[in-house]
Every structure is written in C-alpha cells, then in structure tokens.
Coordinates of C-alpha atoms and ligand atoms in Angstrom, one line a residue:
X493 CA 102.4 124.0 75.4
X494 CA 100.5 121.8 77.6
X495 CA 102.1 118.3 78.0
X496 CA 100.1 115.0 76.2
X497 CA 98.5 112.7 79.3
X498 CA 98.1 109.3 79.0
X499 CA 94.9 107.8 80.5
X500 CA 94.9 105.2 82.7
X501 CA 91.8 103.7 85.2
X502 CA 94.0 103.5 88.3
X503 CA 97.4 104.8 89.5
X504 CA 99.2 103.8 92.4
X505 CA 102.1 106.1 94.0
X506 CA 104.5 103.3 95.6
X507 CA 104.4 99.6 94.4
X508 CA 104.7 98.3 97.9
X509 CA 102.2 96.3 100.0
X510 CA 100.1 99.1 100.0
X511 CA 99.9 99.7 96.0
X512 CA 100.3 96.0 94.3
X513 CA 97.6 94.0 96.1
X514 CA 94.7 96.5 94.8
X515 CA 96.9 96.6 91.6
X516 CA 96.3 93.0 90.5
X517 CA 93.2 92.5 91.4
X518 CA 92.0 95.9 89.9
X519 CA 93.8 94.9 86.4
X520 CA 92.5 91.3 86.9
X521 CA 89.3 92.5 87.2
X522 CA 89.9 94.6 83.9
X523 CA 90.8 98.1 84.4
X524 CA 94.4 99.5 83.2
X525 CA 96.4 100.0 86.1
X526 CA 99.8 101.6 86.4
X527 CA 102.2 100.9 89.5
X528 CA 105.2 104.2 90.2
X529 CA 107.9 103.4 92.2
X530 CA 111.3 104.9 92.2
X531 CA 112.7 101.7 93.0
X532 CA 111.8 99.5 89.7
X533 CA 110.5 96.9 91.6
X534 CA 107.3 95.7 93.7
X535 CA 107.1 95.4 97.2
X536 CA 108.7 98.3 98.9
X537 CA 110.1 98.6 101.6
X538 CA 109.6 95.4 103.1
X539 CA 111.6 93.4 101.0
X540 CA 114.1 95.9 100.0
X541 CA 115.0 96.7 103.6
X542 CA 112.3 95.4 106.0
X543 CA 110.6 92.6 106.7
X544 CA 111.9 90.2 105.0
X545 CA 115.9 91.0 105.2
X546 CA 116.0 91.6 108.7
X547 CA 114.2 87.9 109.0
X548 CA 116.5 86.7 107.1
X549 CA 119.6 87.7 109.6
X550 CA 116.7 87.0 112.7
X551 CA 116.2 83.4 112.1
X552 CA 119.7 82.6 111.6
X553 CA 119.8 84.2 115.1
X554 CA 117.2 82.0 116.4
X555 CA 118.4 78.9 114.7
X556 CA 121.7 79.7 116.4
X557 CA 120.0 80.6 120.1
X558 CA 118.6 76.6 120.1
X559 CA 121.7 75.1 119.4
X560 CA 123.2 76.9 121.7
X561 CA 120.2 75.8 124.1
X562 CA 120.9 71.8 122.9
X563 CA 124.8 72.2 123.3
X564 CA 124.4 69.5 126.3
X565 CA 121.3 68.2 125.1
X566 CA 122.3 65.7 122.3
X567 CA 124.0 68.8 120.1
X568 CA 127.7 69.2 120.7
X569 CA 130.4 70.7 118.9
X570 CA 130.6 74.8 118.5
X571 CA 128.6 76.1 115.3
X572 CA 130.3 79.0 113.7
X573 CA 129.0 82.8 113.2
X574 CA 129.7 83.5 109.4
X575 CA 128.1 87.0 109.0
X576 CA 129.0 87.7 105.5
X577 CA 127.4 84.3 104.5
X578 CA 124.3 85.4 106.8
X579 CA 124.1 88.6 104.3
X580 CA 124.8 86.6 101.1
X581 CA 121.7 84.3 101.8
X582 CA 119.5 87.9 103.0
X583 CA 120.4 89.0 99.6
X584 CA 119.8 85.9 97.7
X585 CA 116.3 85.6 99.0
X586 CA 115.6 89.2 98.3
X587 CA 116.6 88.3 94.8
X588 CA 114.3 85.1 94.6
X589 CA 111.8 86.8 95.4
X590 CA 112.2 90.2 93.3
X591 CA 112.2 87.3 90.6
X592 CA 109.4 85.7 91.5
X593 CA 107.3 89.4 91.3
X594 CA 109.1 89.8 88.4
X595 CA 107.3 86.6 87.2
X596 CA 103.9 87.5 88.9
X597 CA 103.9 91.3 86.7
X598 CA 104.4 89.2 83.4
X599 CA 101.5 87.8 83.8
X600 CA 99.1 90.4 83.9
X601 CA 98.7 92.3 80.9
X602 CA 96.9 95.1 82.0
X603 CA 99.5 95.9 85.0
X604 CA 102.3 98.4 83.9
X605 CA 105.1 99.1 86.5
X606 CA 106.6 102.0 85.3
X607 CA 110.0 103.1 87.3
X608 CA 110.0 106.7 89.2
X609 CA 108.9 109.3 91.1
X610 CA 105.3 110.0 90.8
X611 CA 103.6 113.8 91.6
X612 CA 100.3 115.2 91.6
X613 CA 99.4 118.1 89.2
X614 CA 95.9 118.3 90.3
X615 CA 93.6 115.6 91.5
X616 CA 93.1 113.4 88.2
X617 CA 96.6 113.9 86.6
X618 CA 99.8 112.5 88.0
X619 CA 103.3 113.4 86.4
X620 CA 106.2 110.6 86.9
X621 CA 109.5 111.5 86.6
X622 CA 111.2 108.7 84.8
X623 CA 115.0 107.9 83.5
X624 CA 113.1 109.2 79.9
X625 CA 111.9 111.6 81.2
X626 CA 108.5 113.0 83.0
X627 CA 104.9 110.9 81.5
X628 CA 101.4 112.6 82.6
X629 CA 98.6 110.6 83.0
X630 CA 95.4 110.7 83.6
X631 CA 94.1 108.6 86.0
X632 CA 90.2 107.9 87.1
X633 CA 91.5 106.9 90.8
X634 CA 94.5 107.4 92.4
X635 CA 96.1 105.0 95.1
X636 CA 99.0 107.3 97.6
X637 CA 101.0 104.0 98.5
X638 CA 104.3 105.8 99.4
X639 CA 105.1 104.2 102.4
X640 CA 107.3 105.7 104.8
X641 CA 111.0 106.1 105.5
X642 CA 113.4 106.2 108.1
X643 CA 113.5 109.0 110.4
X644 CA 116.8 110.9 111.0
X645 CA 116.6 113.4 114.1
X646 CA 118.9 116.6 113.9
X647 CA 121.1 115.6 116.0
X648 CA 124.8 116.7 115.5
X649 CA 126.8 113.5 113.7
X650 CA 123.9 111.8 112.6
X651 CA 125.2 111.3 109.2
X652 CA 128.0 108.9 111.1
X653 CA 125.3 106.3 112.0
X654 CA 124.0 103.2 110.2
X655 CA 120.0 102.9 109.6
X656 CA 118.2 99.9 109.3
X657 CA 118.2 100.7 104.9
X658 CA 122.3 100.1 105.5
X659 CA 121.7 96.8 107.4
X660 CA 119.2 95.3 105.3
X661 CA 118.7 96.4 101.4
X662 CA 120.1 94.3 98.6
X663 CA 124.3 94.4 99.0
X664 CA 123.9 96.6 102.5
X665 CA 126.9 99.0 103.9
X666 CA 127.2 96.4 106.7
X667 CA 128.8 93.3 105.9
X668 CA 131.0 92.3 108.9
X669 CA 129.7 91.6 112.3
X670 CA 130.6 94.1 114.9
X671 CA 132.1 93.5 118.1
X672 CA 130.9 96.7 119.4
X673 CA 127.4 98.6 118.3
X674 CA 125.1 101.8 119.9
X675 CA 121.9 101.5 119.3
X676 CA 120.3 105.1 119.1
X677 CA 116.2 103.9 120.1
X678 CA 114.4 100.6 122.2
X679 CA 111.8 100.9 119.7
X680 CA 110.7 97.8 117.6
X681 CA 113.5 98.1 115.0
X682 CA 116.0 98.8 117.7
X683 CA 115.1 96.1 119.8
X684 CA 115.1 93.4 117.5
X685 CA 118.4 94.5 115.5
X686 CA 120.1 94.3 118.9
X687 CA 118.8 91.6 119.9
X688 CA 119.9 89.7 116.8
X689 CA 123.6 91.3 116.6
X690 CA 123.7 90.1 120.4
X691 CA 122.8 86.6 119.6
X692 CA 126.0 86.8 117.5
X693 CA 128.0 87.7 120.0
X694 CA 128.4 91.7 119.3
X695 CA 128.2 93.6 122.5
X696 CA 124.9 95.9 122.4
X697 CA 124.0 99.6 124.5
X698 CA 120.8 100.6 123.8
X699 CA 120.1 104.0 123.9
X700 CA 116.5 105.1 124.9
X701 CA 115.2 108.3 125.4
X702 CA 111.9 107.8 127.9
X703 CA 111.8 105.3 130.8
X704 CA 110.4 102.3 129.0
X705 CA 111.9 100.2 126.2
X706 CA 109.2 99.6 123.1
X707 CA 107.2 102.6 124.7
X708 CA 103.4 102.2 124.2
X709 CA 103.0 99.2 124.0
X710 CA 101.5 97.4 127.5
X711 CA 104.4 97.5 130.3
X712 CA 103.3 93.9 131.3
X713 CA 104.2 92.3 128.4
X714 CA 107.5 94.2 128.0
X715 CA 108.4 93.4 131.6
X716 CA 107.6 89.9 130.5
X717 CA 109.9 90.0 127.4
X718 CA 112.8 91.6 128.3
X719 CA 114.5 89.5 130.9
X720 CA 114.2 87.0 128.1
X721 CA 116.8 89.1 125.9
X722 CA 120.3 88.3 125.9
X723 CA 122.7 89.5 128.6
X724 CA 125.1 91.2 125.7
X725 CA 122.1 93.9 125.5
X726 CA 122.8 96.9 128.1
X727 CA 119.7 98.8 127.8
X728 CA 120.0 102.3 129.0
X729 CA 116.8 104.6 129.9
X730 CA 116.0 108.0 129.8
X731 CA 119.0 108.6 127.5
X732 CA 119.0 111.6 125.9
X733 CA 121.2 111.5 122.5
X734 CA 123.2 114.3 121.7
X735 CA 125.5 114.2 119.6
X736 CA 127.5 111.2 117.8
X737 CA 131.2 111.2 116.5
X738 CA 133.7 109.1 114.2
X739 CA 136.8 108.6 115.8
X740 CA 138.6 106.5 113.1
X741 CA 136.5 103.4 112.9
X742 CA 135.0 103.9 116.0
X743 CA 131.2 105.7 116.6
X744 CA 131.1 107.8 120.0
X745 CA 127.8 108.4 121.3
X746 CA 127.1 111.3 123.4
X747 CA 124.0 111.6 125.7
X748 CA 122.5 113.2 128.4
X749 CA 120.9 110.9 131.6
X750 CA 119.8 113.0 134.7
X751 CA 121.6 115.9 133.6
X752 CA 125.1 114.5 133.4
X753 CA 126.7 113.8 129.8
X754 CA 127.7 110.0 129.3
X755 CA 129.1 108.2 126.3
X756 CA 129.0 105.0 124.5
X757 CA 131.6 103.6 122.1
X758 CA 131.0 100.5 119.4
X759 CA 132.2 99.9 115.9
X760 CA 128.7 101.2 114.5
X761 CA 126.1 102.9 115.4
X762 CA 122.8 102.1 114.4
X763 CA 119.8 105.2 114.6
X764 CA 116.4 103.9 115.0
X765 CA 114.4 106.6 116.3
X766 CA 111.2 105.7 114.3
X767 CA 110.0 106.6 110.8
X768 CA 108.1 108.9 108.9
X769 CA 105.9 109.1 106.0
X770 CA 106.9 109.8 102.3
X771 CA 104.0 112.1 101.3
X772 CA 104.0 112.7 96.9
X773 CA 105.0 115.6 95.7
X774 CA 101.8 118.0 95.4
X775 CA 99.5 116.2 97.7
X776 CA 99.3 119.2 99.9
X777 CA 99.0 121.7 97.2
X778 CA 95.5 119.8 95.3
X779 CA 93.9 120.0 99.0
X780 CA 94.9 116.5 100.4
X781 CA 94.7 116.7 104.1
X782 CA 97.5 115.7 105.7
X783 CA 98.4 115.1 109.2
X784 CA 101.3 114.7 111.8
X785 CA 101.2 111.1 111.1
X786 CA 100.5 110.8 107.9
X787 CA 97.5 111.3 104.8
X788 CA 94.5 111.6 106.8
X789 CA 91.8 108.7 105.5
X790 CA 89.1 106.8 107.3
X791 CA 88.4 103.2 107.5
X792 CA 87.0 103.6 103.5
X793 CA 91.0 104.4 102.7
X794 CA 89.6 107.6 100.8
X795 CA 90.9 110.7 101.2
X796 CA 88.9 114.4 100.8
X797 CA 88.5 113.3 97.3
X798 CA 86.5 110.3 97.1
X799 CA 88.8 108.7 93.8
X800 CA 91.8 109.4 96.0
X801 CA 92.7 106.6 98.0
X802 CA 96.1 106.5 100.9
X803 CA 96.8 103.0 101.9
X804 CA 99.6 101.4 103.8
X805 CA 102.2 103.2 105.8
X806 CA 101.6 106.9 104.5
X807 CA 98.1 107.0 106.2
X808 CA 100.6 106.0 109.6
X809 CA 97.4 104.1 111.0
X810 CA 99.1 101.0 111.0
X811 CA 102.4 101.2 109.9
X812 CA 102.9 97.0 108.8
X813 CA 103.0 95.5 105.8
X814 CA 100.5 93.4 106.4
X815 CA 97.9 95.9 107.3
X816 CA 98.9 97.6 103.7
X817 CA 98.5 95.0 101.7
X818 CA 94.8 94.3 103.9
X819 CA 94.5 98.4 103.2
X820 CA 95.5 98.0 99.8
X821 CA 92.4 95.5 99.0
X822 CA 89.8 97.8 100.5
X823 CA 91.1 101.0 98.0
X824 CA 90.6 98.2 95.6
X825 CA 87.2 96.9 96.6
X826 CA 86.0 100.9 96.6
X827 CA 87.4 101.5 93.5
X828 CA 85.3 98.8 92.5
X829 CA 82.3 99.8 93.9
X830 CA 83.0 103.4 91.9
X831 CA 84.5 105.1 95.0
X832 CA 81.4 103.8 97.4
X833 CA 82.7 103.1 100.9
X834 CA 81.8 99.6 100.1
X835 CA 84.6 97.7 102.7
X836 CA 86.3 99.0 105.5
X837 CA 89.7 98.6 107.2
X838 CA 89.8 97.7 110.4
X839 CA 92.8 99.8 112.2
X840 CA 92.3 97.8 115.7
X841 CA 92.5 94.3 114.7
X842 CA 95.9 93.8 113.2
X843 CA 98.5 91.9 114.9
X844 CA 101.9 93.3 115.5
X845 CA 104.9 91.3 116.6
X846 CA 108.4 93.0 118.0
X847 CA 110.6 89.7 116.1
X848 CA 113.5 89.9 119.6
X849 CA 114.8 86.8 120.6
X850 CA 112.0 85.4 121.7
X851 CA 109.7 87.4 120.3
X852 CA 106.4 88.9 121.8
X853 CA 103.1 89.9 119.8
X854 CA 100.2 91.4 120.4
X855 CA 96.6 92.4 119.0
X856 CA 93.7 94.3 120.0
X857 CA 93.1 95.5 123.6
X858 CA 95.3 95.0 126.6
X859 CA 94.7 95.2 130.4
X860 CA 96.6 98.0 130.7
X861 CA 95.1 99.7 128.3
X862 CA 91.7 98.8 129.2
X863 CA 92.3 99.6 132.8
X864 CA 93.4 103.0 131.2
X865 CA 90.2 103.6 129.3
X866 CA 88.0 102.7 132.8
X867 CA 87.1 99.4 131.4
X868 CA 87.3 96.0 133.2
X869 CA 88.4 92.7 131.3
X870 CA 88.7 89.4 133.2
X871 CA 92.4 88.0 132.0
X872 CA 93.2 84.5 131.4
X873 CA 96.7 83.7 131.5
X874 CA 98.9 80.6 130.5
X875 CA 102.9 80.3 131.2
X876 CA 105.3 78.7 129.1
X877 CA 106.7 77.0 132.1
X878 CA 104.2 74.5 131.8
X879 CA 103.8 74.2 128.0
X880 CA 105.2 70.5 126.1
X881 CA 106.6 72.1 123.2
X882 CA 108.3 75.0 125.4
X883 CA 109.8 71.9 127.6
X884 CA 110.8 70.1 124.4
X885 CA 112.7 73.5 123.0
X886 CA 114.3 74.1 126.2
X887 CA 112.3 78.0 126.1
X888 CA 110.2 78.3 129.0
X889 CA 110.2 81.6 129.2
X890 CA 106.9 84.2 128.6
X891 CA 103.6 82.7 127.8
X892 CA 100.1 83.9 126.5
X893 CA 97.5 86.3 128.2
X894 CA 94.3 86.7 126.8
X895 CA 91.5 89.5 127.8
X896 CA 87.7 89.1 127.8
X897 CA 84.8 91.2 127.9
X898 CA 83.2 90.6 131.5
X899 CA 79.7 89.3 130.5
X900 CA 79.9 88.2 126.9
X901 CA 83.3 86.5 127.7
X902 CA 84.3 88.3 124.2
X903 CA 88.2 88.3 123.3
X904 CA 88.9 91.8 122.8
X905 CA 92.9 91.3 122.8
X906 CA 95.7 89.6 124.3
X907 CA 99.9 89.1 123.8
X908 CA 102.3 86.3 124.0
X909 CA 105.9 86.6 125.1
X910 CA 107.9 83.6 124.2
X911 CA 108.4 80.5 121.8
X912 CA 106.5 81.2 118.1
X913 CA 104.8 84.4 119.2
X914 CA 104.8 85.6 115.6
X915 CA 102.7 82.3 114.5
X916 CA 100.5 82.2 117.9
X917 CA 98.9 85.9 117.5
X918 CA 97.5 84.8 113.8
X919 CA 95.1 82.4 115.7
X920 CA 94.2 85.3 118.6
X921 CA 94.5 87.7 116.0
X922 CA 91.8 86.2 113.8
X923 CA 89.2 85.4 116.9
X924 CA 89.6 88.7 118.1
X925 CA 89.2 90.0 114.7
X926 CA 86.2 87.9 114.3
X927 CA 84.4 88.2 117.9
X928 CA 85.0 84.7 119.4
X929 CA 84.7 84.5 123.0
X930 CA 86.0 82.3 125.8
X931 CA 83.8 79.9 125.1
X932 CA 84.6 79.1 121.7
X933 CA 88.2 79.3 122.4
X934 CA 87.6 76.8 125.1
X935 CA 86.0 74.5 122.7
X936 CA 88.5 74.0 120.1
X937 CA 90.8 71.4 120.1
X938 CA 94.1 73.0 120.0
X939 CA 97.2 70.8 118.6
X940 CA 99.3 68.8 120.7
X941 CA 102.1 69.6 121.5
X942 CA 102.2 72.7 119.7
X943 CA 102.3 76.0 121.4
X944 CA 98.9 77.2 119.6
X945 CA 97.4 74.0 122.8
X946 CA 97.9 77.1 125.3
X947 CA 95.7 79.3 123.4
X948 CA 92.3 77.5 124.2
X949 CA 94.1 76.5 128.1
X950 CA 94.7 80.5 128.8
X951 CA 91.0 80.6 128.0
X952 CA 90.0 77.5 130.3
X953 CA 92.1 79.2 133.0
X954 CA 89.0 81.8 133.7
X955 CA 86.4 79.2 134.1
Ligands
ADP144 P1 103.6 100.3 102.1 O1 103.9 98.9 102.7 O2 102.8 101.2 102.9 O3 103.1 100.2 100.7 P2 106.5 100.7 101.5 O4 107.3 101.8 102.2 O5 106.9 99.3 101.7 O6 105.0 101.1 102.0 O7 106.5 101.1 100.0 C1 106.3 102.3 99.5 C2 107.0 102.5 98.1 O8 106.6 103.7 97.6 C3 108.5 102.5 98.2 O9 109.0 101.4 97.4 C4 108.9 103.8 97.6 O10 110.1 103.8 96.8 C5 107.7 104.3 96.8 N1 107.5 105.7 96.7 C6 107.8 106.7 97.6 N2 107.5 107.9 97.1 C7 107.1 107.7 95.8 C8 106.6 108.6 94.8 N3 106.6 109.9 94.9 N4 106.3 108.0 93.6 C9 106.4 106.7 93.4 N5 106.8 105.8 94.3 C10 107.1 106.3 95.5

C-alpha cells in the first residue's frame, strides 16, 4: 500500500536561520511552504544553544569586566556574580523570543511548521516523522537546512564532559558557576566560553591540540587578542587529549604534550573540539553529493538537483547564522526564479567575530593570508591606544587593521581586536563586501567619539 503524500510548493529540513528566512518570504510571496524541525520551534540552533544564549552569559561578562575597570574610576563598591540569575535571564530571553516567532508564524497563513524529523524518499517526496506519526509530502523544491551539531571525538570518557548544548539551551545542565573547568579546544566556542567563565572568576585550562589557539585564523590578529584575555585562562598548546575521568564531582583530564602524559582537574569539563553537519536521512541514497564538510552546493545554494537547495551550516561553507539566514534568501530568490541561478551567495564576504573578552572580528582577506597566496596588500593600521572612546572605557587594548589592493587602493579585508569588534566589522564588512577603497573610506565622516572614527583613520594612515 503506498502511503497518501501531501503536496506542498516548498519544504525546508531544519527551521533555523538557514530554513525560515526563505520560508516567509517564499509563503509571503504565495507558495505553501512547510518548515520540519525536531525541535517545534524556529531558529535552530542559534537560539536554542548558540548565539544568542551564550550572549546572554557574554555580556553579563562584559558588563562586569568595566566595572571592574571603573572600580577607582567613580564606581566603587564590589558587584556580585549571581550565576543562577545570569542563567534565569539566558532563559527568559530565549523564551521572549521563541514567543515572539511564535507570534511572527501566526501571521502567515501559508507557513506550516510541522514538529519532526524530516527524510528523503526520493528527490520530490520527503517523509517526517512526527509525535502522530510519519506525513509524506510532496514537495516542488526542497530546502536541506539541518544545521550542524556538536562534534564529540572518541576519546575515552567523553560522555563525562559538558558541551556547549549543556551550557546554553533552555534550563541547561549547568547552573552553578564553577570554580574549576577544562576546556577540551582553543577554538571559537572554547575560547569565548572560557573567557566568559574567567571573567567570573572560575579558573580556566585550555586544552589545545596544535600550536595556535583559534587555528586558521591570521596569527597576527590572535597574537593581538590574546594577551588581552584574562589571567584566570591557562592556555596549553599542542595538547593532545586522551582520555577524561569522573572522580566524584571532579573531571580529570588526561593528555599527551611532547610525549609525556599530563593532567588537568576542574569541576567540569567542557569539549569543544568543533562541529559537524546534520545531513537528512536519505540524502546520500537519492544521489545528493555530499562532502567532508558538508552538502556540496555552489554559490546558487543548489545542489545536483537543481529544486534541491542546502543552505546554512550543512553546506559547512560558512558555518554562522548570519550567513544562513543570507543563504537562506538566495534558495529563496532561486526558487523564485524556478530553480534559475538567479542570486548568488557570497562565501568570502561574511564577517565572523570570536565574542572573548574583548572580542576580535574579521572579514575577507588578511595579510597573512595574502602574503600566503603570493599577493601583496599595503596595510593600514590604527591602535586603540590612541582611540577617545577606548580612553573613555578604560580598554586600550587591540585596534583595527585594514588591507588594500596595491593600485586600486580596494579593501579586500581587515580585523579588529579590541573595544565593539562585533559592531566595527559590520561597517568593514559591508565595504569590503561592496568594493570601497581607501579612498572612500577616507572620505567618510566617521562618528566622534565612537570607535567606528578609527575605521576611516586606519585608512588615512596609508596616505
Ligand atoms: P542553520 O543556521 O544552518 O539553519 P541550525 O543548526 O541553527 O542551522 O538549525 C538547524 C535545525 O535543523 C535544527 O533546529 C535541527 O533541529 C533541525 N534538523 C536537523 N535535522 C533535521 C531533520 N532531519 N529534519 C528536520 N529538522 C532537522
């Protein structure tokens, strides 16, 4: 007996940043669209246990790091560390906000979000497995929006070690503030949770396995960043994790550096060794290509089978929210255009920030990397040191670098270390994006005294 399918224009698998953007505005434009997602509610990952949660806990941190920086400076009197509360207002926000999608879905008729797992059967019907049971559909275009998940290594013990899902999701398995923590990886994730649990006072050794902290990304501006980090960060290289065990309440972390085996103690360990993609069930099997990093797509978002689009993390081209919800808008513009490569993403230009206290961010193409790739860029540089609002805030430290095309002066990247780094990289971000050069940075006249004034002076500085 062959099961009844129910037809629907579009299907997304996922309704994070990489599904819902393309899923309004393809229902808004008319078309039945139904959003799959396990979880029962929009916006993946991020909110659930990303983005937004481990802001939450960061900007406390930050908030806290400038009193502390004002304690003699018209601020006195000690200001408390109340980590339960800290959670409490991480959770309410995640459910403002679930709420306020909740509100945003009622108002589009033609949008169904339909909770559970969603496989293929072949490349027009879908099956989703949901608390009633499995519902077929046939879909005219497909958008893989499954996002990725943490990564857990093999390593003997793991199971004894906290991920960044038991920090951060709604009601998380960590609700006290530990004196003690391991973190297992100096990538992004591990970076910034230690640097925030420092900031709170918990003693941090970071764990990580090659000979540079947020490996890949340009030395310079990591050399620039981490002597900003708090001292209650020990940062350990080329630290080979074995093996981690419970002793009572405490985590023991074994590794290997230079052939000898050391340890590291805390309260909790944390394991953030990266993550990986959640490919569908069935993608494989209907002749989706996928790779070592993900479904393979092209700027168009489509995969082998032009109605088949991957957007967002599961591609692993640019694995941010932001670039899946940009992603997420192409599949829907194609789909538009009746599965036409009619817009493009563009994997190069999207700004990534590690959120540390301070943060750093970069976009584009760095000297290093140039330098790498043969190519000459003429640098301009500006230091905090020197900066109003970085006087006024009492943090000094890092500054902006910008790199230009020799010749047509254009900005083909740069990074900040330092005060609002998340905020600056929008504006260098947007004119590399959009080809400005030194010039027209030059020309514009930045706010004073915000830090965005030592964008257009790092690009005086080369004239
Ligand atoms: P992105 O930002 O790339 O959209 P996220 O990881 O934030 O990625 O969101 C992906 C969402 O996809 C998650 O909420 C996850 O529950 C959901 N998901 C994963 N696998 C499936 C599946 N087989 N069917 C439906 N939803 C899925």
């Amino acid at each position: 007996m062959t099961m009844q399918r129910e037809t629907v224009d579009v299907l997304t698998i996922g309704a994070g940043g990489g599904a819902y953007p393309a899923a309004f505005r393809l229902a808004r434009a008319g078309l039945s669209v139904v959003m799959t997602d396990p979880k029962g509610v929009m916006s993946g990952n991020c909110l659930y246990e990303g983005c937004v949660p481990s802001k939450a806990i960061r900007e406390t941190g930050e908030i806290l790091e400038s009193q502390r920086r004002f304690a003699d400076l018209g601020l006195s009197g000690q200001v408390q560390v109340d980590y339960p509360r800290m959670v409490a207002h991480k959770d309410a926000i995640q459910a403002r906000r679930y709420a306020q999608h909740a509100q945003e879905l009622a108002t589009c008729p033609n949008l169904q979000l339909i909770p559970g797992s969603a496989r293929f059967i072949d490349p027009h019907t879908v099956a989703v497995a949901t608390g009633e049971g499995e519902r077929r559909f046939h879909c005219r275009h497909v958008i893989i929006a499954s996002g990725a998940d943490v990564f857990v290594p093999p390593i003997p013990g793991a199971e004894h070690c906290l991920t960044s899902h038991d920090l951060y999701k709604p009601d998380p398995v960590l609700k006290i503030l530990p004196k003690r923590m391991v973190v297992i990886g100096g990538g992004y994730i591990g970076l910034e949770t230690a640097s925030f649990f420092a900031a709170f006072g918990t003693r941090v050794v970071l764990l990580q396995k090659g000979p540079q902290i947020l490996s890949g990304m340009d030395p310079n501006m990591v050399a620039t960043l981490l002597p900003l980090l708090s001292p209650n960060i020990e940062m350990i290289l080329n630290a080979d994790v074995e093996r981690v065990e419970a002793r009572g309440s405490q985590r023991r972390v074994y590794y290997r550096q230079g052939g000898a085996e050391q340890q590291a103690e805390g309260d909790v360990a944390l394991m953030a060794v990266g993550r990986h993609p959640v490919i569908p069930a069935g993608t494989a099997e209907i002749g989706i290509e996928v790779g070592k990093h993900g479904i393979v797509v092209g700027p168009s978002l489509q995969t082998r089978f032009p109605h088949i689009y991957a957007a967002g993390d599961v591609n692993g081209q640019v694995p941010l929210f932001h670039a899946a919800v940009r992603q997420s808008l192409v599949a829907a513009h194609n789909i538009l255009g009746g599965d036409r490569a009619l817009d493009y993403a563009d994997f190069h230009h999207v700004p990534t920030t590690i959120f540390t206290l301070p943060g750093a961010a970069y976009i584009g193409l760095t000297a290093t990397q140039a330098a790498a790739q043969g190519m000459e860029v003429i640098a301009g540089a500006y230091d905090f040191s020197e900066d109003s609002r970085a006087q006024i805030l009492e943090a000094m430290g890092g500054g902006i670098r910008l790199f230009f095309a020799p010749g047509s002066l254009r900005l083909l990247g740069g990074w900040i270390v330092g005060i609002d780094a998340g905020q600056l990289i929008g504006e260098i971000g947007l004119a590399v994006a959009k080809g400005l050069t030194a010039h027209d940075l030059a020309a514009f006249a930045d706010q004073h005294p915000m830090s965005a004034e030592g964008i257009g002076k790092a690009a005086r500085s080369i004239f």
